Amino acid sequence: MQQQPLTSHEEMEGLALRFLAVESVSGHEAAYAETVAEVLEGLGLRVERQEVAPGRFNLAADAADARVLFCTHLDTVPPFFPPHEDAEYLY
C-alpha cells in the first residue's frame, strides 16, 4: 500500500527519529538500509538491493518520472548514539 508524501512537520520529524534510531555504523548498516528501503517502497518507489558483501548492500530506488539522482553513504562513523530531542531541537 502506497503512503502519501510527508506533508507535516510532525511527519517529517517522526521519519527523522525513525531513521536516527537505527544503528548504521560501518559494517552494521543493514537494518538501516532495510528501514530506508521500506520507507521508499511505501512511497511508491521501486527499490533494488545490490549486495556488495554478505549483510551489506546498496539501495537503488526509482520512480517512473524520476529526474534526480542521490548517491550517498548509508553507513556512519562510530560510535552510534540514539537520537534525543528537547523542546526545540532534534539531536
mmCIF file of C-alpha atoms in Angstrom, residues 28-67:
data_model
loop_
_atom_site.group_PDB
_atom_site.id
_atom_site.type_symbol
_atom_site.label_atom_id
_atom_site.label_comp_id
_atom_site.label_asym_id
_atom_site.label_seq_id
_atom_site.Cartn_x
_atom_site.Cartn_y
_atom_site.Cartn_z
ATOM 1 C CA HIS A 28 26.277 -2.803 10.731
ATOM 2 C CA GLU A 29 24.135 -0.716 8.397
ATOM 3 C CA ALA A 30 21.860 -3.497 7.056
ATOM 4 C CA ALA A 31 18.976 -2.701 9.427
ATOM 5 C CA TYR A 32 19.170 0.971 8.478
ATOM 6 C CA ALA A 33 19.253 0.159 4.758
ATOM 7 C CA GLU A 34 16.169 -2.044 5.202
ATOM 8 C CA THR A 35 14.395 0.781 7.037
ATOM 9 C CA VAL A 36 15.196 3.220 4.227
ATOM 10 C CA ALA A 37 14.070 0.657 1.627
ATOM 11 C CA GLU A 38 10.747 0.141 3.441
ATOM 12 C CA VAL A 39 10.067 3.881 3.511
ATOM 13 C CA LEU A 40 10.961 4.329 -0.161
ATOM 14 C CA GLU A 41 8.814 1.357 -1.173
ATOM 15 C CA GLY A 42 5.971 2.749 0.912
ATOM 16 C CA LEU A 43 6.233 5.990 -1.043
ATOM 17 C CA GLY A 44 5.786 4.036 -4.265
ATOM 18 C CA LEU A 45 9.374 3.824 -5.467
ATOM 19 C CA ARG A 46 10.834 0.661 -6.969
ATOM 20 C CA VAL A 47 13.736 -0.384 -4.731
ATOM 21 C CA GLU A 48 16.587 -2.694 -5.672
ATOM 22 C CA ARG A 49 19.037 -4.082 -3.120
ATOM 23 C CA GLN A 50 22.513 -4.557 -4.598
ATOM 24 C CA GLU A 51 24.590 -6.835 -2.359
ATOM 25 C CA VAL A 52 28.203 -5.694 -2.063
ATOM 26 C CA ALA A 53 29.225 -8.084 0.739
ATOM 27 C CA PRO A 54 27.375 -10.543 2.973
ATOM 28 C CA GLY A 55 24.931 -8.482 5.037
ATOM 29 C CA ARG A 56 25.820 -5.248 3.228
ATOM 30 C CA PHE A 57 24.040 -3.788 0.242
ATOM 31 C CA ASN A 58 23.468 -0.622 -1.701
ATOM 32 C CA LEU A 59 19.994 0.657 -2.498
ATOM 33 C CA ALA A 60 18.848 1.861 -5.894
ATOM 34 C CA ALA A 61 15.368 3.388 -5.954
ATOM 35 C CA ASP A 62 13.474 4.958 -8.800
ATOM 36 C CA ALA A 63 10.093 6.202 -9.854
ATOM 37 C CA ALA A 64 8.742 6.306 -13.383
ATOM 38 C CA ASP A 65 9.138 10.070 -13.596
ATOM 39 C CA ALA A 66 12.410 10.405 -11.643
ATOM 40 C CA ARG A 67 14.644 13.289 -12.667
#
